[in-house]
PDB file of C-alpha atoms in Angstrom:
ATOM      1  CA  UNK J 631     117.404  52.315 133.043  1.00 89.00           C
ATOM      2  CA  UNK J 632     114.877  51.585 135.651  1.00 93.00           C
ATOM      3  CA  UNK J 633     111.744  52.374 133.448  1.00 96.00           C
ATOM      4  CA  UNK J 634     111.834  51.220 129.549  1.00 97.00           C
ATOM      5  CA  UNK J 635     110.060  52.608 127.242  1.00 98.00           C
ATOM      6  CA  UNK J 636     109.248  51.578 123.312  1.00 98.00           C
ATOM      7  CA  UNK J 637     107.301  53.799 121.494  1.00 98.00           C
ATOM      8  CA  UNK J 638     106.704  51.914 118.196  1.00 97.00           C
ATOM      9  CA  UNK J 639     109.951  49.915 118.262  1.00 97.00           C
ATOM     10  CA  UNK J 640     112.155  53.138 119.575  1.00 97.00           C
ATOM     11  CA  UNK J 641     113.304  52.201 123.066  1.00 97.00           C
ATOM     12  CA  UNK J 642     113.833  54.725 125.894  1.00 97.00           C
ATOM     13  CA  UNK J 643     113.882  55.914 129.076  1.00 96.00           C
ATOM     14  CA  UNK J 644     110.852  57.527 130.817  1.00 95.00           C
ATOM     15  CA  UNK J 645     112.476  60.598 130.440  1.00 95.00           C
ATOM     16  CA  UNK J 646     112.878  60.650 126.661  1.00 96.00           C
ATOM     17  CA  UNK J 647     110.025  58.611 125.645  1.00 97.00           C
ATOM     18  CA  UNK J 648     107.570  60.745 123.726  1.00 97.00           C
ATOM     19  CA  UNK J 649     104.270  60.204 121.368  1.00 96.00           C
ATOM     20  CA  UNK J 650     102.783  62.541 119.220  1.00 97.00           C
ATOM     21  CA  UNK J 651      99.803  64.649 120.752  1.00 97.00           C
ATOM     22  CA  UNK J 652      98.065  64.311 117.427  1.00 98.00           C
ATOM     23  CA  UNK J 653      97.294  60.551 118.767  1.00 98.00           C
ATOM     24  CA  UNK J 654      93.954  59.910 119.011  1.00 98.00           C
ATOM     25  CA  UNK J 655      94.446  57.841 121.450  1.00 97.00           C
ATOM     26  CA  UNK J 656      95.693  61.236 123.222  1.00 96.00           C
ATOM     27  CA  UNK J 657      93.146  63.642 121.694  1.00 96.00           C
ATOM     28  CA  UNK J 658      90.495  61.444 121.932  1.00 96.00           C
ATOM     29  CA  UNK J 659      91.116  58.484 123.944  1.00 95.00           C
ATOM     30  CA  UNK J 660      91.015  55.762 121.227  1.00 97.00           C
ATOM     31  CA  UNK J 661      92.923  52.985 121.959  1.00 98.00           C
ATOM     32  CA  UNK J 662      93.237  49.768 124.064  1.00 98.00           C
ATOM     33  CA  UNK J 663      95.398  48.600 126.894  1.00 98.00           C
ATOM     34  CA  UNK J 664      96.852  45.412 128.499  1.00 98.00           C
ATOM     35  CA  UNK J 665      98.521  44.955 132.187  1.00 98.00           C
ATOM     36  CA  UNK J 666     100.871  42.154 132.552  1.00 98.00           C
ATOM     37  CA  UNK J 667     103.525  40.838 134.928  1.00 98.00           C
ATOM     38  CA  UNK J 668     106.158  38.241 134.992  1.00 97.00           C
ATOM     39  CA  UNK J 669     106.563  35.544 137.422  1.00 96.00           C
ATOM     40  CA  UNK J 670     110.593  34.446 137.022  1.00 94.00           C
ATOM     41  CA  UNK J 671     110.974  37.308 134.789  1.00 93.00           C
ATOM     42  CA  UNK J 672     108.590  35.477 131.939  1.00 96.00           C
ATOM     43  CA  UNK J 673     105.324  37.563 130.798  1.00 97.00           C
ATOM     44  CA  UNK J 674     102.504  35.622 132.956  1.00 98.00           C
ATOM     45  CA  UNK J 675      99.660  34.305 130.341  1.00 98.00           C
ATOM     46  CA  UNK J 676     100.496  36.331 127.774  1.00 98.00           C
ATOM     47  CA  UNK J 677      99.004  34.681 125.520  1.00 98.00           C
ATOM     48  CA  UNK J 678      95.559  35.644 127.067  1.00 98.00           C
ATOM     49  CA  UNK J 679      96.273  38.983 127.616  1.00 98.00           C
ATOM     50  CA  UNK J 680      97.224  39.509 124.034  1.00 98.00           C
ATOM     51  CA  UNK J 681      93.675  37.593 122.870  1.00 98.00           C
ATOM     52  CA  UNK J 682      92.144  40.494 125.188  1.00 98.00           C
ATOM     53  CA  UNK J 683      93.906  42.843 123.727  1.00 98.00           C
ATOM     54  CA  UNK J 684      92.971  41.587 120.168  1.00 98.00           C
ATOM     55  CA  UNK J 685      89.152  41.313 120.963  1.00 98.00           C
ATOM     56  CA  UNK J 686      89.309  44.894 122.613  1.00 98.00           C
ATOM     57  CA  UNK J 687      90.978  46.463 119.272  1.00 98.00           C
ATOM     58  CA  UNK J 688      88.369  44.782 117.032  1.00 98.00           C
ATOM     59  CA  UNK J 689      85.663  46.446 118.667  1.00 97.00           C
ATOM     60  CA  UNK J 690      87.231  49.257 117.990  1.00 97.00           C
ATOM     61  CA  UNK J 691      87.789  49.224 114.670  1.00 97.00           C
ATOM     62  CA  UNK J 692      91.646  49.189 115.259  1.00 98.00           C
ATOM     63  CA  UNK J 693      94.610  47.340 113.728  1.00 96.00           C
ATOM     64  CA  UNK J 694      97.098  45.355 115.752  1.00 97.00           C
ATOM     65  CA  UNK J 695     100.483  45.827 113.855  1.00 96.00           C
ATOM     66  CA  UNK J 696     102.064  42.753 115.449  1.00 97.00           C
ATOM     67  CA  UNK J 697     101.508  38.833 115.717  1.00 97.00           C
ATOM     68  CA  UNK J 698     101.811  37.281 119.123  1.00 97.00           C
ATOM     69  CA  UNK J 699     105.578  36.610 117.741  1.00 98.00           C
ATOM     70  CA  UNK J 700     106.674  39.732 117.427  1.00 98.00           C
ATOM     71  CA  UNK J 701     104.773  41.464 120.476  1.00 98.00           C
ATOM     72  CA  UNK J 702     106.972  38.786 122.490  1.00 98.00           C
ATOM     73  CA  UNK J 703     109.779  39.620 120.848  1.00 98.00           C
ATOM     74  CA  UNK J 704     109.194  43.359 121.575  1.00 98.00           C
ATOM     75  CA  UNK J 705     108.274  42.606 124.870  1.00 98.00           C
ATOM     76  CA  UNK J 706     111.497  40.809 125.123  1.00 97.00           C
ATOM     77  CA  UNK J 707     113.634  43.698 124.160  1.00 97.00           C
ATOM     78  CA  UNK J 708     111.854  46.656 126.247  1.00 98.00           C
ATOM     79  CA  UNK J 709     112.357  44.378 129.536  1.00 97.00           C
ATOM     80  CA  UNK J 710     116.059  43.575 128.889  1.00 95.00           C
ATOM     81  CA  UNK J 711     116.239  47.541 129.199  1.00 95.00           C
ATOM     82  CA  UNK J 712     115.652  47.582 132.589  1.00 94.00           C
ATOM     83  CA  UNK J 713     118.775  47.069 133.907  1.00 88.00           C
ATOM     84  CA  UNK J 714     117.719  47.474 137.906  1.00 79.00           C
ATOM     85  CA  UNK J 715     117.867  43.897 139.433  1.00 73.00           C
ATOM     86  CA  UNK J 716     115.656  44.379 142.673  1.00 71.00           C
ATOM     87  CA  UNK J 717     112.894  43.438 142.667  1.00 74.00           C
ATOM     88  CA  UNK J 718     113.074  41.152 140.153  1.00 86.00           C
ATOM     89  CA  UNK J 719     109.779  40.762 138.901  1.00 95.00           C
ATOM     90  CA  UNK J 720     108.438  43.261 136.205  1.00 96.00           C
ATOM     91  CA  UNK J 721     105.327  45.739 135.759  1.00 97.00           C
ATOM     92  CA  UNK J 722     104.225  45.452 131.725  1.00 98.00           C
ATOM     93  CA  UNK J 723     102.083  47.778 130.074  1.00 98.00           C
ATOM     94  CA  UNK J 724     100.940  47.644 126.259  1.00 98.00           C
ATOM     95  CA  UNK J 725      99.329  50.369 125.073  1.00 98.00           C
ATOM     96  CA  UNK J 726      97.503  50.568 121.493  1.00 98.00           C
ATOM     97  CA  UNK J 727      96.165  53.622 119.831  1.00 98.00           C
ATOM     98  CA  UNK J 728      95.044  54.809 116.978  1.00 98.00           C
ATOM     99  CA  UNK J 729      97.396  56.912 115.462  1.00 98.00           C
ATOM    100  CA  UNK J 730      98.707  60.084 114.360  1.00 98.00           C
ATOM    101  CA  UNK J 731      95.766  61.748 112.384  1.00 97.00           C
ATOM    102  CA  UNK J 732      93.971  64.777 111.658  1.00 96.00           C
ATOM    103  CA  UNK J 733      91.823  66.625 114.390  1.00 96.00           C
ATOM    104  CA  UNK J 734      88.888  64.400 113.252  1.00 96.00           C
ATOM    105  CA  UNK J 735      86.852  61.617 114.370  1.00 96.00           C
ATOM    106  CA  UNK J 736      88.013  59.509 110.850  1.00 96.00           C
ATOM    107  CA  UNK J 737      89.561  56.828 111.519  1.00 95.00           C
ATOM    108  CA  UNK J 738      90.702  57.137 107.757  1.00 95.00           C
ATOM    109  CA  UNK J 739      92.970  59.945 108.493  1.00 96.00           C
ATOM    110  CA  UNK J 740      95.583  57.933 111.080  1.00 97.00           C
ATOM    111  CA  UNK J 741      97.221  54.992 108.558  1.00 96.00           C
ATOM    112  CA  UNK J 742      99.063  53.618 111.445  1.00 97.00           C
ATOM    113  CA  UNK J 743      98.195  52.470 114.988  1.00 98.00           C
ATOM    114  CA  UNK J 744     100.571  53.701 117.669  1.00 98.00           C
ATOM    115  CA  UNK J 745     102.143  50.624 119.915  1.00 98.00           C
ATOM    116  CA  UNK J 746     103.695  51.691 123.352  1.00 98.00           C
ATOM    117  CA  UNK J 747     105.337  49.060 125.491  1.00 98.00           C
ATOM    118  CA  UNK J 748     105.776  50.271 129.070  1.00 98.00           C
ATOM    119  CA  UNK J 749     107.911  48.131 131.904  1.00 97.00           C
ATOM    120  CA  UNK J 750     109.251  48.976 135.126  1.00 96.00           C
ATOM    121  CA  UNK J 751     109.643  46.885 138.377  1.00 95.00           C
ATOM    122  CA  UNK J 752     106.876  45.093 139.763  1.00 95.00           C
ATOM    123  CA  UNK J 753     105.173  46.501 143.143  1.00 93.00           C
ATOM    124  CA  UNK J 754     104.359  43.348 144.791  1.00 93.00           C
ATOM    125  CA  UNK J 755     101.219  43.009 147.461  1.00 94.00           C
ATOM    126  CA  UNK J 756     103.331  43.224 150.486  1.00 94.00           C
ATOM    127  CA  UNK J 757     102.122  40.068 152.763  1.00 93.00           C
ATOM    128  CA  UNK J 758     101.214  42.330 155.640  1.00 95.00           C
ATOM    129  CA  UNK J 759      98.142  43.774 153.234  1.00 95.00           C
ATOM    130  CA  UNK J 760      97.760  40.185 152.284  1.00 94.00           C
ATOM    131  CA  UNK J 761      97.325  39.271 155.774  1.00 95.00           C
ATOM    132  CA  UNK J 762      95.012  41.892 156.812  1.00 96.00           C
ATOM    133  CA  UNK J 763      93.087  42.576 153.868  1.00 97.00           C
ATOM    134  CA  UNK J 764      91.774  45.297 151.907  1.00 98.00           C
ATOM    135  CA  UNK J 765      88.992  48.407 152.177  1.00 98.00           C
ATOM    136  CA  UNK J 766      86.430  48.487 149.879  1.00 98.00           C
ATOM    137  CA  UNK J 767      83.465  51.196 149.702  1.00 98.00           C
ATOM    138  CA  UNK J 768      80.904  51.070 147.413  1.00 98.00           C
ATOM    139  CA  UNK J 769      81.162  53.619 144.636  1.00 98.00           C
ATOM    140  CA  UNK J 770      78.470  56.078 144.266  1.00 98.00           C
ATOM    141  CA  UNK J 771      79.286  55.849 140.179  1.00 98.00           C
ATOM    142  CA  UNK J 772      77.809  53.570 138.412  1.00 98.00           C
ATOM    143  CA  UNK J 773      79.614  51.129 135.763  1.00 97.00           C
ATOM    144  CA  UNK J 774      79.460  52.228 131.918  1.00 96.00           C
ATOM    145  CA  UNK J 775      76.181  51.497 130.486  1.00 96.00           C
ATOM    146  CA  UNK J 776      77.028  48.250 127.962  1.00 94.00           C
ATOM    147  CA  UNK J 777      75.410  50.045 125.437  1.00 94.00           C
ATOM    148  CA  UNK J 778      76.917  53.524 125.628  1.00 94.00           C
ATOM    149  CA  UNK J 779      80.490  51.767 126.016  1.00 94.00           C
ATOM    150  CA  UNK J 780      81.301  48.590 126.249  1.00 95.00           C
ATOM    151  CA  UNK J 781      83.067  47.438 129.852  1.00 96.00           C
ATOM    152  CA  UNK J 782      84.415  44.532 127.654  1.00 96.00           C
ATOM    153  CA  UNK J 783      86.886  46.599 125.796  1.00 97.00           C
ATOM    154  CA  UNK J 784      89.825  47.315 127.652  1.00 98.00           C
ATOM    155  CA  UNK J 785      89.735  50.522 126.793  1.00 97.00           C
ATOM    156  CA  UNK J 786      92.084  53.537 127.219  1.00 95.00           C
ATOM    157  CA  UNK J 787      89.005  55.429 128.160  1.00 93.00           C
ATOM    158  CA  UNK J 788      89.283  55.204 132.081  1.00 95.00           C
ATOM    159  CA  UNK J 789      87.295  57.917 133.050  1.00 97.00           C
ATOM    160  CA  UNK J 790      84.625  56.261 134.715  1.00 97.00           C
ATOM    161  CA  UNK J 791      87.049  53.814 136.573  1.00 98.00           C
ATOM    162  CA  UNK J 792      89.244  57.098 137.694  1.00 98.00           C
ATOM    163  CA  UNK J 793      86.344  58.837 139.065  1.00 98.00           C
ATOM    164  CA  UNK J 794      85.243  55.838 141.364  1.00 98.00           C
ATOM    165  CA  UNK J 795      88.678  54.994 142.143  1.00 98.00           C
ATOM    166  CA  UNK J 796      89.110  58.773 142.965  1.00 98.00           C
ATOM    167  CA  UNK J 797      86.083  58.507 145.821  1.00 98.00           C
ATOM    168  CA  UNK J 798      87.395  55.168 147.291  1.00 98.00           C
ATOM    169  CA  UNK J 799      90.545  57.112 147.702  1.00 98.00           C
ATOM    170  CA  UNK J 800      89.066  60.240 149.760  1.00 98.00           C
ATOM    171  CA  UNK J 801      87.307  57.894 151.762  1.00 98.00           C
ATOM    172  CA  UNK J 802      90.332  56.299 152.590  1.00 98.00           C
ATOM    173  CA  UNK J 803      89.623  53.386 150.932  1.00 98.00           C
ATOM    174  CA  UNK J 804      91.720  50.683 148.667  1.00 98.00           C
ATOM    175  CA  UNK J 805      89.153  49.892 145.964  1.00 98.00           C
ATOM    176  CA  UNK J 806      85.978  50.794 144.839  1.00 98.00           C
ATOM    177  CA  UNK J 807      83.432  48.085 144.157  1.00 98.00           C
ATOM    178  CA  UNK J 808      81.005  49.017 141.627  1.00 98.00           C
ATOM    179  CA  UNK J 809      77.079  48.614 140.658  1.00 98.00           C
ATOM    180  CA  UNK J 810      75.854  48.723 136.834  1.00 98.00           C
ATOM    181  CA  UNK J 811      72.688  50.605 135.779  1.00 96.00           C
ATOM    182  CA  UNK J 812      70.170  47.889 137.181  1.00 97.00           C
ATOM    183  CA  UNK J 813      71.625  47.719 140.794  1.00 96.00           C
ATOM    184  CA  UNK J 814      73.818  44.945 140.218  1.00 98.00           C
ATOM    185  CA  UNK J 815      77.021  44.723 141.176  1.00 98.00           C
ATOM    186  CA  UNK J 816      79.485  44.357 137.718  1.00 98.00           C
ATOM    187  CA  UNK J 817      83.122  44.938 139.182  1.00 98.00           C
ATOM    188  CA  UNK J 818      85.388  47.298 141.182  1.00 98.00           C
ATOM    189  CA  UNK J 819      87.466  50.162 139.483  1.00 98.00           C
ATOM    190  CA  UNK J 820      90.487  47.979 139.389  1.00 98.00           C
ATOM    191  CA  UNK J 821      89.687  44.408 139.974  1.00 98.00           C
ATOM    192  CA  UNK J 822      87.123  41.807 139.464  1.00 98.00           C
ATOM    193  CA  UNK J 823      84.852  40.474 142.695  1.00 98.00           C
ATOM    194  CA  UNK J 824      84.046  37.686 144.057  1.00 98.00           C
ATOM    195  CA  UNK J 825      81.985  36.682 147.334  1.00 98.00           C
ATOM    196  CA  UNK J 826      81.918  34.060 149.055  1.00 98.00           C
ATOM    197  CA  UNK J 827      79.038  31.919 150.318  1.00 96.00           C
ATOM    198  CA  UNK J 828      78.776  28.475 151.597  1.00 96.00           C
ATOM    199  CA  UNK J 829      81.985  27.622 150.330  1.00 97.00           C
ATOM    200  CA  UNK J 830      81.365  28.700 147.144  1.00 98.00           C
ATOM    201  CA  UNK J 831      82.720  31.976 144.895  1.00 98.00           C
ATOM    202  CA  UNK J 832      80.676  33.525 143.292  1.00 98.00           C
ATOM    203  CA  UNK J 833      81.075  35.892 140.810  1.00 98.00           C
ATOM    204  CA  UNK J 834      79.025  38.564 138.348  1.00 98.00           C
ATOM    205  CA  UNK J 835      78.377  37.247 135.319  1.00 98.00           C
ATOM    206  CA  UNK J 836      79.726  38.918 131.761  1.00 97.00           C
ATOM    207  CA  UNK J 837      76.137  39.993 130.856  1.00 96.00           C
ATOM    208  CA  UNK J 838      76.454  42.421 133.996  1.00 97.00           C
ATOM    209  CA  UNK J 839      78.718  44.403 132.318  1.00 96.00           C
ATOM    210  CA  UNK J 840      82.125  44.228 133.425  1.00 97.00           C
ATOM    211  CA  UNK J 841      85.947  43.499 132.193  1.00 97.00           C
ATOM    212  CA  UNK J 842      86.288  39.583 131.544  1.00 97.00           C
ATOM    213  CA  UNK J 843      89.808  39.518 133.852  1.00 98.00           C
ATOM    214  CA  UNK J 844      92.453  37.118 132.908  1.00 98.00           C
ATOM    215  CA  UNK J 845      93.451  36.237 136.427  1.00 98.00           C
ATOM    216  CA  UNK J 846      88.962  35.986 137.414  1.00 98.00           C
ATOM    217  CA  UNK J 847      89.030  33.601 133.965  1.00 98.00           C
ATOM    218  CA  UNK J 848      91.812  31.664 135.525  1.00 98.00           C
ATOM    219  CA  UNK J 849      89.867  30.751 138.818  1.00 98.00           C
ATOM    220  CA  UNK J 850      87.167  29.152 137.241  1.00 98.00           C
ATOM    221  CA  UNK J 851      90.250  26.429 136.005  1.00 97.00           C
ATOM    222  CA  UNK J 852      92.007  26.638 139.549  1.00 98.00           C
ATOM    223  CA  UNK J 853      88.617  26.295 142.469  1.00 98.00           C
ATOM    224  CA  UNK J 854      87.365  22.707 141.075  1.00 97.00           C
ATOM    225  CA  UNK J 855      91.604  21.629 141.031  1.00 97.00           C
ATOM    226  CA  UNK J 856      91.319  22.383 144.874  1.00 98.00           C
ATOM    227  CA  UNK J 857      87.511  21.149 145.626  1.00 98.00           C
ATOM    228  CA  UNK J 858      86.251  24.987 145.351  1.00 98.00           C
ATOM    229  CA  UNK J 859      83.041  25.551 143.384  1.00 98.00           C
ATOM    230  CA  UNK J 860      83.701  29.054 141.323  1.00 98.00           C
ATOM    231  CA  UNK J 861      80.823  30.004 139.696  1.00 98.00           C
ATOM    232  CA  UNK J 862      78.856  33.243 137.901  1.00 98.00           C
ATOM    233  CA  UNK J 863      76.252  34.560 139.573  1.00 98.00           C
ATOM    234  CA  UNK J 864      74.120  37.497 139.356  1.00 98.00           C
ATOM    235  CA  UNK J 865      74.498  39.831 142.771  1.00 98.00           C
ATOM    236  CA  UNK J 866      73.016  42.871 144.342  1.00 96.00           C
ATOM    237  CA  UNK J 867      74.671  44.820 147.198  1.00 94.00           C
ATOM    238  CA  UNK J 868      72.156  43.409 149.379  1.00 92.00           C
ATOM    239  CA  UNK J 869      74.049  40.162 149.233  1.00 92.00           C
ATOM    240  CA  UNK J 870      77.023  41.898 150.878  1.00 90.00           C
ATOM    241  CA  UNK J 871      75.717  42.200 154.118  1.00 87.00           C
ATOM    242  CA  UNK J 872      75.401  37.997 154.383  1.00 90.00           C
ATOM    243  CA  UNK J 873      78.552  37.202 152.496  1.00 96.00           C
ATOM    244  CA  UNK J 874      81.283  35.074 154.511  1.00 97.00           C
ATOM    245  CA  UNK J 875      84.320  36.201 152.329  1.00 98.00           C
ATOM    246  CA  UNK J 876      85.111  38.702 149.421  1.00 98.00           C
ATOM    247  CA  UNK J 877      87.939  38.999 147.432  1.00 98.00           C
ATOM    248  CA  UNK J 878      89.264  40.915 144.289  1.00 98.00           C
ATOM    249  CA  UNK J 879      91.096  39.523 141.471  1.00 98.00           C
ATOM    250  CA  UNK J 880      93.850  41.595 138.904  1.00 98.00           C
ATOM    251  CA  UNK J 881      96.830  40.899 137.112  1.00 98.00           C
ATOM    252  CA  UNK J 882      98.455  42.609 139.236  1.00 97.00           C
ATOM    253  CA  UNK J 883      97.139  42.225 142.834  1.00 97.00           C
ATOM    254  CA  UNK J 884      96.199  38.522 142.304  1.00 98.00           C
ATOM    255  CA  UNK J 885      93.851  37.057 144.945  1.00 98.00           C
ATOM    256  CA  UNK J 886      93.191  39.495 147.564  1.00 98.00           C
ATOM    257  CA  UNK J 887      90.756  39.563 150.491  1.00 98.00           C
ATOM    258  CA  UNK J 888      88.551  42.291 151.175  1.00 98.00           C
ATOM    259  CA  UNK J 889      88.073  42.771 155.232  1.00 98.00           C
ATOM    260  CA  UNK J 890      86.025  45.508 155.466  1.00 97.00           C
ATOM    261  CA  UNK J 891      83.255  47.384 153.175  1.00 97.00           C
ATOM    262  CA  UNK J 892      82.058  50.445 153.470  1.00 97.00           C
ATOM    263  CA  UNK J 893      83.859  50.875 157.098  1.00 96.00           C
ATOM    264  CA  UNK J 894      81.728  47.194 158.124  1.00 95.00           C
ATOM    265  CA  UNK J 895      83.879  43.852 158.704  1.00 96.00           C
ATOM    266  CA  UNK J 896      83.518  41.323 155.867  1.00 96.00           C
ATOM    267  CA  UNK J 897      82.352  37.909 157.511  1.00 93.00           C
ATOM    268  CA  UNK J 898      84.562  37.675 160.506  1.00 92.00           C
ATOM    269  CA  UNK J 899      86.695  40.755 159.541  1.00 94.00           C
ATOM    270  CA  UNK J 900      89.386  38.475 158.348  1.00 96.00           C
ATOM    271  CA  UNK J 901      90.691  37.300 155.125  1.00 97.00           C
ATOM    272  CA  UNK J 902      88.655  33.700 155.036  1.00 97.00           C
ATOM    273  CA  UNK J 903      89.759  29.954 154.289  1.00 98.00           C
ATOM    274  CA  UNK J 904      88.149  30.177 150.617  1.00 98.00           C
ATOM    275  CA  UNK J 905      90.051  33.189 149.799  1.00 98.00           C
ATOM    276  CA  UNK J 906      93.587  31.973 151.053  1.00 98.00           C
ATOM    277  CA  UNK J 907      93.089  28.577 149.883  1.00 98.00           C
ATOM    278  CA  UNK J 908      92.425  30.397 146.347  1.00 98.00           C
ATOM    279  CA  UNK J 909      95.534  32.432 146.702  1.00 98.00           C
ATOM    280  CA  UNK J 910      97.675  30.013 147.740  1.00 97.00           C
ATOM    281  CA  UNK J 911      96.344  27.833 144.226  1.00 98.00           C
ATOM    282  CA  UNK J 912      96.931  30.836 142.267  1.00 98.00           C
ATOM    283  CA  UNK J 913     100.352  31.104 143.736  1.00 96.00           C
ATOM    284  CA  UNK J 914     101.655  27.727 143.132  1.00 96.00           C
ATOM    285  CA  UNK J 915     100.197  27.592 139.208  1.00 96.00           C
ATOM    286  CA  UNK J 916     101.528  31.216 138.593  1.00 94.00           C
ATOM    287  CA  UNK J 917     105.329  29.905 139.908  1.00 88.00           C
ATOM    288  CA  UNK J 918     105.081  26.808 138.274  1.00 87.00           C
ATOM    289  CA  UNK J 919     104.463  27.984 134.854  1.00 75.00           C
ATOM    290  CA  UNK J 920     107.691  30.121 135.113  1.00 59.00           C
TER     291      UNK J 920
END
């Protein structure tokens, strides 16, 4: 099959996979979510997407059915169903919910969390968008107020990512980068951010409000390995105007330059020397641990 699916240890094809719609994670969005990919056909830091995961469902009040062991071993099994060998890397998805229940906000009334492992080929950046770069505009939504819901939790409730996303997309855009309630900017809909100043990246801090990104985590180890200061760093869309690079950061889309924001050029409308010396580090520790 070219898409596996395992709903609670039950493997399928898209076609057949199916999930209850008394989930609450369908009825009423409660659950969490993780995005990974594989680098030689091995699950890249899994081990830190699954601590995500973990910290996500506690502040939820949710149950992870599985240690790290199993979820591997699960993991394991779904890929091996995908039996289509180009291209060879794969697209992973895990998706936690709460559970069959009653059509009620208790918590009490679903006794089992709902675990649905997702994996398909992997959509690489092709290196012509690497080359040129990416379109960013900045979203006229703001990010979720920390206190109304938490950006930290990786949270099945995507809402307010879809609806930014959504505008970048009529405007013919890639990405959309945006601000929290105070004017600062937190994150895009789909990626971290990062600009680039005087040689240095520098990126919103965590009390911004934003998703703490596994690959964005990962940079912080990578810049000083290569002579690159990466560092937090409070910014306001002013800022944007003087910056000499941006760049985004996912699981998926790993280090990618933004060239142009809100229809402007970024620096010299080019991806920039921090940004591909960054990519090119990510690159060689990402193939190297496979």
């Amino acid at each position: 099959m070219r898409i596996a699916v395992n709903v609670n240890g039950r493997l399928s094809d898209d076609g057949h996979a199916t999930i209850s719609v008394f989930d609450h994670g369908f009825l009423y969005g409660e659950g969490v979510y993780e995005t990974l990919r594989t680098y030689d056909r091995r699950p890249f830091l899994l081990d830190r997407h699954l601590n995500r995961l973990r910290a996500s469902a506690a502040a939820i009040g949710l149950a992870v059915p599985l240690d790290d062991a199993a979820f591997a071993a699960r993991i394991d099994a779904t890929m091996a169903a995908v039996d289509v060998a180009e291209p060879a890397e794969r697209y992973i998805r895990l998706v936690l919910t709460r559970g069959v229940g009653d059509l009620s906000y208790d918590p009490g009334s679903c006794p089992h969390p709902s675990l649905v492992i997702i994996v398909r080929p992997h959509r690489e950046v092709v290196p012509a968008v690497q080359a040129r770069g990416v379109a960013v505009v900045v979203s006229s939504i703001l990010r979720n107020h920390p206190e109304a819901l938490s950006p930290r939790i990786k949270s099945n409730n995507l809402l307010n990512n879809a609806l930014a996303m959504q505008e970048a997309l009529r405007a013919g855009a890639d990405e959309a980068l945006m601000c929290n309630y105070r004017g600062e900017i937190a994150e895009c809909a789909q990626s971290n951010v990062f600009l680039v100043r005087d040689g240095e990246a520098l990126t919103p801090p965590l009390a911004t409000g934003l998703l703490e990104g596994v690959t964005r985590n990962l940079l912080f180890e990578i810049g000083p390995e290569i002579g690159i200061p990466v560092r937090e760093r409070t910014l306001r869309l002013e800022e944007i105007d003087t910056a000499d690079e941006i760049f985004i950061t996912s699981t998926t889309r790993e280090v990618l330059p933004v060239t142009t924001l809100d229809g402007r050029p970024v620096g010299s409308g080019a991806p920039g020397p921090v940004t591909r010396e960054l990519a090119e580090a990510f690159r060689r520790r990402s193939r190297s641990a496979a």
